Amino acid sequence: MCHGSVGLVARALEAAGIATVSVGVRAFRHRWVERQVPRAVVTTQPMGRTIGPVGDRATQRRVVEAGLSLLEDATAPGTFVDLAATS
Amino acid sequence: MSEPDDHQDATAEAMTFEAFRRSFYYGDHADMQFKYLARMTDEDAADAIAEMLQTVGEVVDTGDLDRLRQVVTDAQIRGYEPDEPPVPTVEDAPFTPLSTSLADAQLALLSAGGVFVQGDDPMGPDGPTQGQSLDLIQEFLRGPAMLSEIPSDTPTDTLTARHPGYDARTAQRDPQTVFPLGHLRDLASEGRVRLADTHYAFTGATSQRRLEKQTAPAWAEHMAAREVDVVFLVAT
């Protein structure tokens, strides 16, 4: 549900001229393929820990940096970056 | 050591395994981390539970929490795996290229994780707790999404979260698991990004139709008016 909602919001923002990157978890990756999310970073974390485990600042920072890099690198909609398990 | 049969109450009605695994989905054993057990077959759910318990036993000895995290995550991925490979269900794919360097673009964070500043509950001062919100899941799914505004200088330890679709106690322990404002502030101080004055969160469990037709376009208009160039979205 949440991933579907983020997909809808990302599409609305892009349509209004705002660039987006969406970060989500592997279990719901298919939702973003269905919604053609513009730019997606997919983490191998359990639901509810999208950016990284509690207190794991190094993993969290890497995920945020991956999102920023994708904003710069993506040249077409539906660009996905799948991150390996990081902790 | 007593055997399980010693404790069986002959007068009690036995709970079936199907009823047990379904009870994780907003039932007697409601647990947002394991609610996917309700959508598995009995056999797959039994295998998933057995593997997780076996790993718990190992980790008691080894302390290898990464191993446990991996097993829990893999079970969840299997639990939500679609029957068929996903295909796009929409025809268009709106895309706005980054028009300037990231360091010059104004970036806002927007999380679907139900985050808000303590004392500024979007559902009012008597808003439900995380536990209470699970009983309100249908109301959330029918209702409109509300946008919480979170000033850019908000200390992350003053944030909290509530969400009827995932276990927001994780975000209560560490809001940066779903709302990485502190990391973005660090990156802004290093010159990597430029942050907007205000960031946002909502509860992703909400009416999809209303979100698509009304709410999301209104939010987009609001952010465009505030000259937001880039939005960093987090799903939960």
mmCIF file of C-alpha atoms in Angstrom:
data_model
loop_
_atom_site.group_PDB
_atom_site.id
_atom_site.type_symbol
_atom_site.label_atom_id
_atom_site.label_comp_id
_atom_site.label_asym_id
_atom_site.label_seq_id
_atom_site.Cartn_x
_atom_site.Cartn_y
_atom_site.Cartn_z
ATOM 1 C CA MET A 1 0.000 0.000 0.000
ATOM 2 C CA CYS A 2 2.658 2.467 1.036
ATOM 3 C CA HIS A 3 4.770 1.724 -2.004
ATOM 4 C CA GLY A 4 1.722 2.152 -4.220
ATOM 5 C CA SER A 5 0.997 5.496 -2.555
ATOM 6 C CA VAL A 6 4.561 6.704 -3.043
ATOM 7 C CA GLY A 7 4.361 5.677 -6.685
ATOM 8 C CA LEU A 8 1.247 7.817 -7.148
ATOM 9 C CA VAL A 9 2.837 10.810 -5.411
ATOM 10 C CA ALA A 10 6.059 10.471 -7.427
ATOM 11 C CA ARG A 11 4.084 10.470 -10.673
ATOM 12 C CA ALA A 12 2.103 13.563 -9.630
ATOM 13 C CA LEU A 13 5.284 15.425 -8.670
ATOM 14 C CA GLU A 14 7.035 14.580 -11.920
ATOM 15 C CA ALA A 15 3.981 15.689 -13.886
ATOM 16 C CA ALA A 16 4.222 19.040 -12.041
ATOM 17 C CA GLY A 17 7.865 19.479 -13.046
ATOM 18 C CA ILE A 18 9.493 18.211 -9.838
ATOM 19 C CA ALA A 19 12.176 15.537 -10.129
ATOM 20 C CA THR A 20 11.828 12.636 -7.683
ATOM 21 C CA VAL A 21 13.684 9.646 -6.373
ATOM 22 C CA SER A 22 11.757 7.000 -4.428
ATOM 23 C CA VAL A 23 13.383 4.643 -1.929
ATOM 24 C CA GLY A 24 11.607 1.413 -1.036
ATOM 25 C CA VAL A 25 12.142 -2.185 0.054
ATOM 26 C CA ARG A 26 12.605 -5.308 -2.043
ATOM 27 C CA ALA A 27 9.372 -6.993 -0.910
ATOM 28 C CA PHE A 28 7.304 -4.356 -2.728
ATOM 29 C CA ARG A 29 9.520 -3.699 -5.738
ATOM 30 C CA HIS A 30 6.821 -5.063 -8.059
ATOM 31 C CA ARG A 31 4.466 -2.232 -7.072
ATOM 32 C CA TRP A 32 6.861 0.262 -8.607
ATOM 33 C CA VAL A 33 7.302 -1.698 -11.804
ATOM 34 C CA GLU A 34 3.497 -1.627 -12.116
ATOM 35 C CA ARG A 35 3.334 2.128 -11.487
ATOM 36 C CA GLN A 36 6.362 3.005 -13.640
ATOM 37 C CA VAL A 37 8.026 4.947 -10.845
ATOM 38 C CA PRO A 38 10.441 7.494 -12.364
ATOM 39 C CA ARG A 39 13.563 6.695 -10.300
ATOM 40 C CA ALA A 40 13.704 3.976 -7.654
ATOM 41 C CA VAL A 41 16.286 2.805 -5.141
ATOM 42 C CA VAL A 42 15.359 -0.621 -3.749
ATOM 43 C CA THR A 43 16.952 -1.724 -0.483
ATOM 44 C CA THR A 44 17.283 -5.206 0.942
ATOM 45 C CA GLN A 45 15.758 -4.300 4.278
ATOM 46 C CA PRO A 46 12.674 -5.594 6.017
ATOM 47 C CA MET A 47 9.531 -3.496 5.676
ATOM 48 C CA GLY A 48 9.605 -0.369 7.838
ATOM 49 C CA ARG A 49 13.392 0.017 7.774
ATOM 50 C CA THR A 50 13.667 1.402 4.272
ATOM 51 C CA ILE A 51 16.722 3.582 4.844
ATOM 52 C CA GLY A 52 18.534 1.069 7.056
ATOM 53 C CA PRO A 53 18.503 -0.673 10.418
ATOM 54 C CA VAL A 54 17.881 1.248 13.648
ATOM 55 C CA GLY A 55 21.001 3.207 14.599
ATOM 56 C CA ASP A 56 23.029 1.995 11.601
ATOM 57 C CA ARG A 57 24.150 5.429 10.427
ATOM 58 C CA ALA A 58 26.658 4.092 7.871
ATOM 59 C CA THR A 59 24.067 1.998 6.006
ATOM 60 C CA GLN A 60 21.485 4.768 6.201
ATOM 61 C CA ARG A 61 23.915 7.284 4.765
ATOM 62 C CA ARG A 62 24.857 4.959 1.892
ATOM 63 C CA VAL A 63 21.191 4.552 0.955
ATOM 64 C CA VAL A 64 20.575 8.315 1.000
ATOM 65 C CA GLU A 65 23.669 8.883 -1.145
ATOM 66 C CA ALA A 66 22.459 6.207 -3.596
ATOM 67 C CA GLY A 67 19.196 8.131 -3.931
ATOM 68 C CA LEU A 68 20.974 11.408 -4.643
ATOM 69 C CA SER A 69 23.251 9.770 -7.204
ATOM 70 C CA LEU A 70 20.269 8.286 -9.010
ATOM 71 C CA LEU A 71 18.703 11.740 -9.271
ATOM 72 C CA GLU A 72 21.786 12.831 -11.189
ATOM 73 C CA ASP A 73 22.321 9.687 -13.236
ATOM 74 C CA ALA A 74 18.857 8.639 -14.436
ATOM 75 C CA THR A 75 18.077 9.698 -17.990
ATOM 76 C CA ALA A 76 14.748 7.899 -18.466
ATOM 77 C CA PRO A 77 11.741 6.930 -16.344
ATOM 78 C CA GLY A 78 11.673 3.506 -14.739
ATOM 79 C CA THR A 79 15.336 3.573 -13.717
ATOM 80 C CA PHE A 80 15.873 1.179 -10.802
ATOM 81 C CA VAL A 81 18.927 0.746 -8.588
ATOM 82 C CA ASP A 82 18.848 -2.446 -6.520
ATOM 83 C CA LEU A 83 21.138 -2.242 -3.507
ATOM 84 C CA ALA A 84 22.641 -5.409 -2.087
ATOM 85 C CA ALA A 85 22.349 -6.182 1.629
ATOM 86 C CA THR A 86 24.487 -3.517 3.198
ATOM 87 C CA SER A 87 24.802 -4.348 6.852
ATOM 88 C CA MET B 1 10.749 -32.519 30.721
ATOM 89 C CA SER B 2 7.057 -32.542 29.938
ATOM 90 C CA GLU B 3 5.718 -33.348 26.517
ATOM 91 C CA PRO B 4 3.346 -30.999 24.709
ATOM 92 C CA ASP B 5 0.426 -33.411 25.181
ATOM 93 C CA ASP B 6 0.634 -32.903 28.944
ATOM 94 C CA HIS B 7 -0.683 -29.394 28.485
ATOM 95 C CA GLN B 8 -3.436 -30.056 25.996
ATOM 96 C CA ASP B 9 -6.873 -29.074 27.200
ATOM 97 C CA ALA B 10 -9.302 -31.584 25.764
ATOM 98 C CA THR B 11 -12.210 -29.161 26.116
ATOM 99 C CA ALA B 12 -10.588 -26.306 24.183
ATOM 100 C CA GLU B 13 -11.157 -26.094 20.456
ATOM 101 C CA ALA B 14 -7.895 -26.594 18.606
ATOM 102 C CA MET B 15 -6.689 -23.613 16.561
ATOM 103 C CA THR B 16 -5.926 -24.603 13.004
ATOM 104 C CA PHE B 17 -2.616 -23.617 11.475
ATOM 105 C CA GLU B 18 -4.480 -21.614 8.860
ATOM 106 C CA ALA B 19 -6.261 -19.620 11.586
ATOM 107 C CA PHE B 20 -2.929 -19.075 13.324
ATOM 108 C CA ARG B 21 -1.113 -17.700 10.290
ATOM 109 C CA ARG B 22 -4.121 -15.547 9.342
ATOM 110 C CA SER B 23 -4.215 -14.077 12.871
ATOM 111 C CA PHE B 24 -1.026 -12.115 12.101
ATOM 112 C CA TYR B 25 -3.075 -9.998 9.662
ATOM 113 C CA TYR B 26 -4.932 -7.655 12.025
ATOM 114 C CA GLY B 27 -6.061 -10.605 14.166
ATOM 115 C CA ASP B 28 -5.228 -11.921 17.622
ATOM 116 C CA HIS B 29 -1.508 -12.049 16.763
ATOM 117 C CA ALA B 30 -1.537 -8.842 14.687
ATOM 118 C CA ASP B 31 2.037 -8.109 13.695
ATOM 119 C CA MET B 32 2.799 -5.856 10.766
ATOM 120 C CA GLN B 33 6.221 -7.457 10.302
ATOM 121 C CA PHE B 34 4.736 -10.895 9.748
ATOM 122 C CA LYS B 35 1.229 -10.205 8.413
ATOM 123 C CA TYR B 36 2.282 -11.694 5.066
ATOM 124 C CA LEU B 37 1.904 -15.143 6.670
ATOM 125 C CA ALA B 38 -1.830 -14.712 6.043
ATOM 126 C CA ARG B 39 -1.288 -14.683 2.266
ATOM 127 C CA MET B 40 1.044 -17.684 2.105
ATOM 128 C CA THR B 41 0.038 -21.319 1.718
ATOM 129 C CA ASP B 42 0.097 -23.376 4.912
ATOM 130 C CA GLU B 43 3.210 -25.159 3.701
ATOM 131 C CA ASP B 44 5.141 -22.011 2.788
ATOM 132 C CA ALA B 45 4.144 -20.296 6.026
ATOM 133 C CA ALA B 46 5.204 -23.326 8.056
ATOM 134 C CA ASP B 47 8.578 -23.374 6.281
ATOM 135 C CA ALA B 48 9.070 -19.637 6.851
ATOM 136 C CA ILE B 49 8.221 -19.826 10.557
ATOM 137 C CA ALA B 50 10.392 -22.905 11.089
ATOM 138 C CA GLU B 51 13.363 -21.288 9.338
ATOM 139 C CA MET B 52 13.030 -18.098 11.367
ATOM 140 C CA LEU B 53 12.770 -20.010 14.651
ATOM 141 C CA GLN B 54 15.756 -22.164 13.741
ATOM 142 C CA THR B 55 17.729 -19.007 12.983
ATOM 143 C CA VAL B 56 16.672 -17.461 16.294
ATOM 144 C CA GLY B 57 18.131 -20.521 17.997
ATOM 145 C CA GLU B 58 21.394 -20.136 16.106
ATOM 146 C CA VAL B 59 21.636 -16.420 16.739
ATOM 147 C CA VAL B 60 21.168 -16.913 20.484
ATOM 148 C CA ASP B 61 24.535 -18.687 20.296
ATOM 149 C CA THR B 62 26.301 -16.751 17.548
ATOM 150 C CA GLY B 63 24.951 -13.234 18.044
ATOM 151 C CA ASP B 64 24.845 -12.910 14.239
ATOM 152 C CA LEU B 65 21.933 -10.499 13.930
ATOM 153 C CA ASP B 66 22.717 -9.808 10.278
ATOM 154 C CA ARG B 67 21.945 -13.465 9.562
ATOM 155 C CA LEU B 68 18.596 -13.187 11.356
ATOM 156 C CA ARG B 69 17.797 -9.936 9.562
ATOM 157 C CA GLN B 70 18.494 -11.616 6.235
ATOM 158 C CA VAL B 71 16.269 -14.616 6.982
ATOM 159 C CA VAL B 72 13.421 -12.355 8.135
ATOM 160 C CA THR B 73 13.786 -10.164 5.041
ATOM 161 C CA ASP B 74 13.913 -13.113 2.652
ATOM 162 C CA ALA B 75 10.765 -14.609 4.182
ATOM 163 C CA GLN B 76 8.996 -11.285 3.756
ATOM 164 C CA ILE B 77 10.079 -11.046 0.115
ATOM 165 C CA ARG B 78 8.693 -14.546 -0.520
ATOM 166 C CA GLY B 79 5.507 -13.582 1.309
ATOM 167 C CA TYR B 80 4.791 -10.670 -1.032
ATOM 168 C CA GLU B 81 6.109 -12.244 -4.229
ATOM 169 C CA PRO B 82 3.524 -11.741 -6.995
ATOM 170 C CA ASP B 83 2.287 -14.844 -8.819
ATOM 171 C CA GLU B 84 3.334 -13.411 -12.167
ATOM 172 C CA PRO B 85 6.268 -11.132 -13.045
ATOM 173 C CA PRO B 86 5.053 -7.526 -12.685
ATOM 174 C CA VAL B 87 4.148 -5.507 -15.765
ATOM 175 C CA PRO B 88 3.259 -1.800 -15.957
ATOM 176 C CA THR B 89 -0.417 -1.125 -15.246
ATOM 177 C CA VAL B 90 -0.178 2.503 -16.355
ATOM 178 C CA GLU B 91 0.581 3.704 -19.852
ATOM 179 C CA ASP B 92 2.473 6.894 -19.170
ATOM 180 C CA ALA B 93 5.648 7.468 -17.194
ATOM 181 C CA PRO B 94 6.052 11.139 -16.284
ATOM 182 C CA PHE B 95 9.682 12.141 -15.917
ATOM 183 C CA THR B 96 11.274 15.492 -15.098
ATOM 184 C CA PRO B 97 15.035 15.605 -15.666
ATOM 185 C CA LEU B 98 17.118 17.341 -13.040
ATOM 186 C CA SER B 99 17.324 20.863 -14.425
ATOM 187 C CA THR B 100 20.311 22.043 -12.410
ATOM 188 C CA SER B 101 23.068 20.550 -10.298
ATOM 189 C CA LEU B 102 21.841 18.852 -7.146
ATOM 190 C CA ALA B 103 23.828 21.330 -5.065
ATOM 191 C CA ASP B 104 21.726 24.149 -6.520
ATOM 192 C CA ALA B 105 18.349 22.379 -6.497
ATOM 193 C CA GLN B 106 15.989 22.823 -3.582
ATOM 194 C CA LEU B 107 15.259 19.372 -2.157
ATOM 195 C CA ALA B 108 12.391 18.309 0.107
ATOM 196 C CA LEU B 109 12.017 14.986 1.921
ATOM 197 C CA LEU B 110 8.615 13.267 1.769
ATOM 198 C CA SER B 111 8.051 10.031 3.678
ATOM 199 C CA ALA B 112 4.995 7.768 3.605
ATOM 200 C CA GLY B 113 5.940 6.442 7.040
ATOM 201 C CA GLY B 114 3.452 8.404 9.145
ATOM 202 C CA VAL B 115 6.162 10.584 10.704
ATOM 203 C CA PHE B 116 5.322 13.757 12.622
ATOM 204 C CA VAL B 117 6.841 16.075 15.210
ATOM 205 C CA GLN B 118 5.951 15.043 18.758
ATOM 206 C CA GLY B 119 3.160 17.317 19.947
ATOM 207 C CA ASP B 120 2.014 18.049 16.375
ATOM 208 C CA ASP B 121 -0.028 14.922 15.624
ATOM 209 C CA PRO B 122 -1.918 15.370 12.319
ATOM 210 C CA MET B 123 -4.815 13.486 13.945
ATOM 211 C CA GLY B 124 -4.921 15.877 16.891
ATOM 212 C CA PRO B 125 -3.644 15.726 20.466
ATOM 213 C CA ASP B 126 -5.695 12.587 21.176
ATOM 214 C CA GLY B 127 -4.603 10.780 18.022
ATOM 215 C CA PRO B 128 -4.345 6.992 18.242
ATOM 216 C CA THR B 129 -1.232 5.188 19.392
ATOM 217 C CA GLN B 130 0.570 2.816 17.045
ATOM 218 C CA GLY B 131 -1.250 -0.123 18.636
ATOM 219 C CA GLN B 132 -4.639 1.582 18.407
ATOM 220 C CA SER B 133 -4.065 2.535 14.772
ATOM 221 C CA LEU B 134 -4.159 -1.122 13.702
ATOM 222 C CA ASP B 135 -7.831 -1.279 14.689
ATOM 223 C CA LEU B 136 -8.461 1.758 12.462
ATOM 224 C CA ILE B 137 -6.896 0.369 9.291
ATOM 225 C CA GLN B 138 -10.170 0.478 7.333
ATOM 226 C CA GLU B 139 -10.753 4.112 8.325
ATOM 227 C CA PHE B 140 -7.255 4.993 7.156
ATOM 228 C CA LEU B 141 -7.781 3.209 3.846
ATOM 229 C CA ARG B 142 -11.031 5.074 3.205
ATOM 230 C CA GLY B 143 -9.876 8.476 4.413
ATOM 231 C CA PRO B 144 -7.840 11.270 2.858
ATOM 232 C CA ALA B 145 -4.088 11.447 3.377
ATOM 233 C CA MET B 146 -2.931 14.277 5.640
ATOM 234 C CA LEU B 147 0.398 15.979 5.060
ATOM 235 C CA SER B 148 2.582 16.712 8.089
ATOM 236 C CA GLU B 149 4.982 19.613 7.670
ATOM 237 C CA ILE B 150 8.340 19.165 9.371
ATOM 238 C CA PRO B 151 10.734 22.149 9.545
ATOM 239 C CA SER B 152 14.202 21.470 8.189
ATOM 240 C CA ASP B 153 15.924 22.182 11.514
ATOM 241 C CA THR B 154 13.775 19.718 13.507
ATOM 242 C CA PRO B 155 15.944 17.540 15.779
ATOM 243 C CA THR B 156 15.372 13.951 14.685
ATOM 244 C CA ASP B 157 14.880 12.818 18.272
ATOM 245 C CA THR B 158 11.731 14.953 18.472
ATOM 246 C CA LEU B 159 10.100 12.993 15.648
ATOM 247 C CA THR B 160 7.750 10.077 16.095
ATOM 248 C CA ALA B 161 5.579 7.939 13.813
ATOM 249 C CA ARG B 162 2.308 6.052 13.628
ATOM 250 C CA HIS B 163 1.110 3.892 10.751
ATOM 251 C CA PRO B 164 -1.469 1.108 10.565
ATOM 252 C CA GLY B 165 0.348 -0.761 7.790
ATOM 253 C CA TYR B 166 3.868 -1.300 9.112
ATOM 254 C CA ASP B 167 5.302 -1.501 12.617
ATOM 255 C CA ALA B 168 6.111 2.166 13.252
ATOM 256 C CA ARG B 169 7.728 1.316 16.592
ATOM 257 C CA THR B 170 10.896 0.940 14.515
ATOM 258 C CA ALA B 171 10.595 4.565 13.393
ATOM 259 C CA GLN B 172 9.826 5.598 16.970
ATOM 260 C CA ARG B 173 13.151 4.029 17.995
ATOM 261 C CA ASP B 174 15.011 5.707 15.145
ATOM 262 C CA PRO B 175 13.047 8.085 12.865
ATOM 263 C CA GLN B 176 15.888 8.058 10.328
ATOM 264 C CA THR B 177 14.942 4.503 9.314
ATOM 265 C CA VAL B 178 12.120 6.102 7.301
ATOM 266 C CA PHE B 179 12.851 9.850 7.499
ATOM 267 C CA PRO B 180 16.564 10.514 6.922
ATOM 268 C CA LEU B 181 16.478 14.237 7.668
ATOM 269 C CA GLY B 182 19.674 14.147 9.730
ATOM 270 C CA HIS B 183 21.599 12.525 6.890
ATOM 271 C CA LEU B 184 20.269 15.065 4.393
ATOM 272 C CA ARG B 185 21.282 17.898 6.736
ATOM 273 C CA ASP B 186 24.785 16.403 6.921
ATOM 274 C CA LEU B 187 24.936 16.237 3.128
ATOM 275 C CA ALA B 188 23.663 19.816 2.868
ATOM 276 C CA SER B 189 26.395 21.016 5.211
ATOM 277 C CA GLU B 190 28.897 19.284 2.921
ATOM 278 C CA GLY B 191 27.468 21.163 -0.083
ATOM 279 C CA ARG B 192 26.024 18.055 -1.753
ATOM 280 C CA VAL B 193 22.385 19.236 -1.636
ATOM 281 C CA ARG B 194 20.363 22.312 -0.773
ATOM 282 C CA LEU B 195 17.430 21.633 1.531
ATOM 283 C CA ALA B 196 13.993 23.216 1.449
ATOM 284 C CA ASP B 197 12.801 24.899 4.652
ATOM 285 C CA THR B 198 10.025 22.352 5.085
ATOM 286 C CA HIS B 199 9.831 18.571 4.696
ATOM 287 C CA TYR B 200 6.805 16.322 4.651
ATOM 288 C CA ALA B 201 5.304 13.024 5.744
ATOM 289 C CA PHE B 202 1.984 11.239 5.409
ATOM 290 C CA THR B 203 0.508 7.836 6.179
ATOM 291 C CA GLY B 204 0.809 5.704 3.061
ATOM 292 C CA ALA B 205 -2.156 3.530 4.044
ATOM 293 C CA THR B 206 -4.797 5.758 2.473
ATOM 294 C CA SER B 207 -7.421 5.903 -0.264
ATOM 295 C CA GLN B 208 -5.491 5.287 -3.485
ATOM 296 C CA ARG B 209 -8.149 6.794 -5.715
ATOM 297 C CA ARG B 210 -8.366 10.016 -3.720
ATOM 298 C CA LEU B 211 -4.587 10.224 -3.505
ATOM 299 C CA GLU B 212 -4.223 9.859 -7.266
ATOM 300 C CA LYS B 213 -7.080 12.148 -8.311
ATOM 301 C CA GLN B 214 -6.976 14.895 -5.674
ATOM 302 C CA THR B 215 -4.396 14.779 -2.915
ATOM 303 C CA ALA B 216 -1.126 14.062 -4.723
ATOM 304 C CA PRO B 217 -1.735 16.674 -7.474
ATOM 305 C CA ALA B 218 -2.582 19.232 -4.753
ATOM 306 C CA TRP B 219 0.617 18.421 -2.876
ATOM 307 C CA ALA B 220 2.611 18.728 -6.100
ATOM 308 C CA GLU B 221 1.081 22.148 -6.754
ATOM 309 C CA HIS B 222 1.857 23.213 -3.169
ATOM 310 C CA MET B 223 5.502 22.145 -3.435
ATOM 311 C CA ALA B 224 5.962 23.676 -6.879
ATOM 312 C CA ALA B 225 4.644 26.971 -5.458
ATOM 313 C CA ARG B 226 7.306 26.726 -2.763
ATOM 314 C CA GLU B 227 9.916 26.319 -5.501
ATOM 315 C CA VAL B 228 10.808 22.749 -4.567
ATOM 316 C CA ASP B 229 12.881 21.303 -7.431
ATOM 317 C CA VAL B 230 13.486 17.776 -6.148
ATOM 318 C CA VAL B 231 11.638 15.440 -3.775
ATOM 319 C CA PHE B 232 13.278 12.514 -1.996
ATOM 320 C CA LEU B 233 10.485 10.003 -1.330
ATOM 321 C CA VAL B 234 10.575 7.167 1.191
ATOM 322 C CA ALA B 235 8.096 4.273 1.179
ATOM 323 C CA THR B 236 7.567 1.947 4.125
#
